[in-house]
PDB file of C-alpha atoms in Angstrom:
ATOM      1  CA  MET W 290     162.884 138.235  72.443  1.00 57.00           C
ATOM      2  CA  GLN W 291     161.254 140.934  74.497  1.00 58.00           C
ATOM      3  CA  ASN W 292     158.163 140.115  76.419  1.00 61.00           C
ATOM      4  CA  ASN W 293     156.151 142.529  78.551  1.00 76.00           C
ATOM      5  CA  LYS W 294     154.795 139.896  80.936  1.00 88.00           C
ATOM      6  CA  PRO W 295     156.582 137.234  82.989  1.00 94.00           C
ATOM      7  CA  TYR W 296     157.329 133.929  81.280  1.00 97.00           C
ATOM      8  CA  TYR W 297     159.392 130.824  81.980  1.00 98.00           C
ATOM      9  CA  ALA W 298     162.816 129.598  80.911  1.00 98.00           C
ATOM     10  CA  VAL W 299     163.793 125.931  80.888  1.00 98.00           C
ATOM     11  CA  ILE W 300     167.591 125.774  81.112  1.00 98.00           C
ATOM     12  CA  PHE W 301     169.019 122.443  79.979  1.00 97.00           C
ATOM     13  CA  THR W 302     172.774 122.030  80.555  1.00 98.00           C
ATOM     14  CA  SER W 303     174.562 118.850  79.568  1.00 97.00           C
ATOM     15  CA  THR W 304     177.742 117.035  78.700  1.00 97.00           C
ATOM     16  CA  GLN W 305     177.633 114.457  75.948  1.00 95.00           C
ATOM     17  CA  SER W 306     178.831 110.883  76.054  1.00 95.00           C
ATOM     18  CA  ASP W 307     181.102 109.433  73.398  1.00 94.00           C
ATOM     19  CA  THR W 308     178.027 108.137  71.543  1.00 92.00           C
ATOM     20  CA  THR W 309     176.425 110.952  69.558  1.00 91.00           C
ATOM     21  CA  ASP W 310     175.107 109.093  66.501  1.00 94.00           C
ATOM     22  CA  GLY W 311     171.716 110.559  65.614  1.00 94.00           C
ATOM     23  CA  TYR W 312     171.947 113.326  68.222  1.00 94.00           C
ATOM     24  CA  GLU W 313     172.011 116.318  65.868  1.00 93.00           C
ATOM     25  CA  GLU W 314     169.104 115.019  63.799  1.00 95.00           C
ATOM     26  CA  MET W 315     167.017 114.386  66.924  1.00 95.00           C
ATOM     27  CA  ALA W 316     167.908 117.805  68.377  1.00 94.00           C
ATOM     28  CA  ASN W 317     166.739 119.467  65.154  1.00 95.00           C
ATOM     29  CA  GLN W 318     163.513 117.444  65.191  1.00 96.00           C
ATOM     30  CA  MET W 319     162.847 118.368  68.828  1.00 95.00           C
ATOM     31  CA  GLU W 320     163.423 122.065  68.173  1.00 96.00           C
ATOM     32  CA  ALA W 321     160.997 121.970  65.222  1.00 97.00           C
ATOM     33  CA  LEU W 322     158.447 120.089  67.338  1.00 96.00           C
ATOM     34  CA  ALA W 323     158.825 122.448  70.307  1.00 97.00           C
ATOM     35  CA  LYS W 324     158.094 125.405  68.019  1.00 97.00           C
ATOM     36  CA  GLN W 325     154.706 123.824  67.251  1.00 97.00           C
ATOM     37  CA  GLN W 326     153.715 123.469  70.916  1.00 97.00           C
ATOM     38  CA  GLU W 327     151.168 125.787  72.466  1.00 97.00           C
ATOM     39  CA  GLY W 328     152.888 128.262  74.782  1.00 97.00           C
ATOM     40  CA  PHE W 329     156.327 128.053  73.118  1.00 98.00           C
ATOM     41  CA  ILE W 330     158.064 131.438  72.858  1.00 97.00           C
ATOM     42  CA  GLY W 331     161.606 130.754  71.651  1.00 97.00           C
ATOM     43  CA  ILE W 332     164.883 128.875  72.040  1.00 97.00           C
ATOM     44  CA  GLU W 333     168.610 129.621  72.312  1.00 97.00           C
ATOM     45  CA  SER W 334     171.396 127.052  72.275  1.00 95.00           C
ATOM     46  CA  ALA W 335     175.196 126.725  72.394  1.00 95.00           C
ATOM     47  CA  ARG W 336     177.520 123.738  72.635  1.00 91.00           C
ATOM     48  CA  ASP W 337     181.227 123.455  73.343  1.00 90.00           C
ATOM     49  CA  THR W 338     182.482 121.399  76.275  1.00 90.00           C
ATOM     50  CA  ILE W 339     179.093 121.866  77.897  1.00 96.00           C
ATOM     51  CA  GLY W 340     175.814 122.285  76.056  1.00 95.00           C
ATOM     52  CA  ILE W 341     173.290 124.888  77.108  1.00 97.00           C
ATOM     53  CA  THR W 342     169.818 125.099  75.640  1.00 97.00           C
ATOM     54  CA  VAL W 343     167.284 127.561  76.989  1.00 98.00           C
ATOM     55  CA  SER W 344     163.694 127.294  75.842  1.00 98.00           C
ATOM     56  CA  TYR W 345     161.098 129.912  76.720  1.00 98.00           C
ATOM     57  CA  TRP W 346     157.466 129.208  77.555  1.00 98.00           C
ATOM     58  CA  GLU W 347     154.348 131.176  78.437  1.00 97.00           C
ATOM     59  CA  SER W 348     153.397 128.980  81.415  1.00 97.00           C
ATOM     60  CA  LEU W 349     154.357 126.078  83.642  1.00 98.00           C
ATOM     61  CA  GLU W 350     151.476 124.155  82.055  1.00 98.00           C
ATOM     62  CA  ALA W 351     153.060 124.568  78.600  1.00 98.00           C
ATOM     63  CA  ILE W 352     156.367 123.255  79.992  1.00 98.00           C
ATOM     64  CA  LYS W 353     154.610 120.262  81.567  1.00 97.00           C
ATOM     65  CA  ASN W 354     152.849 119.471  78.283  1.00 97.00           C
ATOM     66  CA  TRP W 355     156.144 119.671  76.368  1.00 97.00           C
ATOM     67  CA  LYS W 356     157.897 117.372  78.848  1.00 95.00           C
ATOM     68  CA  GLN W 357     155.109 114.813  78.389  1.00 96.00           C
ATOM     69  CA  GLN W 358     154.863 115.090  74.573  1.00 95.00           C
ATOM     70  CA  THR W 359     155.233 111.575  73.122  1.00 95.00           C
ATOM     71  CA  ASP W 360     158.093 112.198  70.680  1.00 95.00           C
ATOM     72  CA  HIS W 361     159.908 114.282  73.288  1.00 95.00           C
ATOM     73  CA  LEU W 362     159.634 111.380  75.764  1.00 95.00           C
ATOM     74  CA  VAL W 363     161.352 109.131  73.202  1.00 96.00           C
ATOM     75  CA  ALA W 364     164.150 111.706  72.754  1.00 96.00           C
ATOM     76  CA  GLN W 365     164.572 112.011  76.537  1.00 95.00           C
ATOM     77  CA  GLN W 366     164.964 108.245  76.880  1.00 96.00           C
ATOM     78  CA  LYS W 367     167.464 108.084  74.014  1.00 96.00           C
ATOM     79  CA  GLY W 368     169.409 110.938  75.624  1.00 95.00           C
ATOM     80  CA  ARG W 369     169.662 109.114  78.956  1.00 96.00           C
ATOM     81  CA  GLN W 370     170.610 105.831  77.283  1.00 96.00           C
ATOM     82  CA  ASP W 371     173.102 107.082  74.714  1.00 96.00           C
ATOM     83  CA  TRP W 372     173.865 110.772  74.269  1.00 96.00           C
ATOM     84  CA  TYR W 373     174.349 112.332  77.703  1.00 96.00           C
ATOM     85  CA  ARG W 374     176.968 111.714  80.328  1.00 96.00           C
ATOM     86  CA  TRP W 375     175.243 114.279  82.569  1.00 97.00           C
ATOM     87  CA  TYR W 376     172.466 116.852  82.399  1.00 97.00           C
ATOM     88  CA  ARG W 377     170.590 119.282  84.605  1.00 98.00           C
ATOM     89  CA  VAL W 378     167.266 121.023  84.047  1.00 97.00           C
ATOM     90  CA  ARG W 379     166.332 124.284  85.717  1.00 98.00           C
ATOM     91  CA  ILE W 380     162.984 126.039  85.358  1.00 98.00           C
ATOM     92  CA  CYS W 381     162.975 129.750  86.108  1.00 97.00           C
ATOM     93  CA  LYS W 382     160.420 132.521  86.012  1.00 98.00           C
ATOM     94  CA  VAL W 383     161.618 135.502  83.985  1.00 97.00           C
ATOM     95  CA  GLU W 384     160.226 138.694  85.473  1.00 94.00           C
ATOM     96  CA  ARG W 385     161.705 140.994  82.846  1.00 91.00           C
ATOM     97  CA  ASP W 386     164.284 141.047  80.111  1.00 91.00           C
ATOM     98  CA  TYR W 387     166.178 143.581  78.055  1.00 90.00           C
ATOM     99  CA  GLU W 388     168.879 143.498  75.418  1.00 90.00           C
ATOM    100  CA  PHE W 389     171.538 145.543  73.677  1.00 94.00           C
ATOM    101  CA  VAL W 390     172.056 145.392  69.922  1.00 96.00           C
ATOM    102  CA  LYS W 391     174.770 147.324  68.134  1.00 96.00           C
TER     103      LYS W 391
END
């Protein structure tokens, strides 16, 4: 994902609780829904002991709208109640990016 202008990254790091029933299905639904949101650029995710999901957005307004999206609010609540032991959200402005591919 190369972008010539600054954009934003939402970094969501978490550890899961012992209750993960329905988590994977909801995560897949949220990723599909995020891709439909205005201002969405992309997403990257990995999970082992700690989960890290980074979503990329064109603006802070797009991030705010995603956070307040009705189905996403339901997923957030379910995450706090059942799926997460801990999480942290960081929002960063990406000034530039580059990559290496072999």
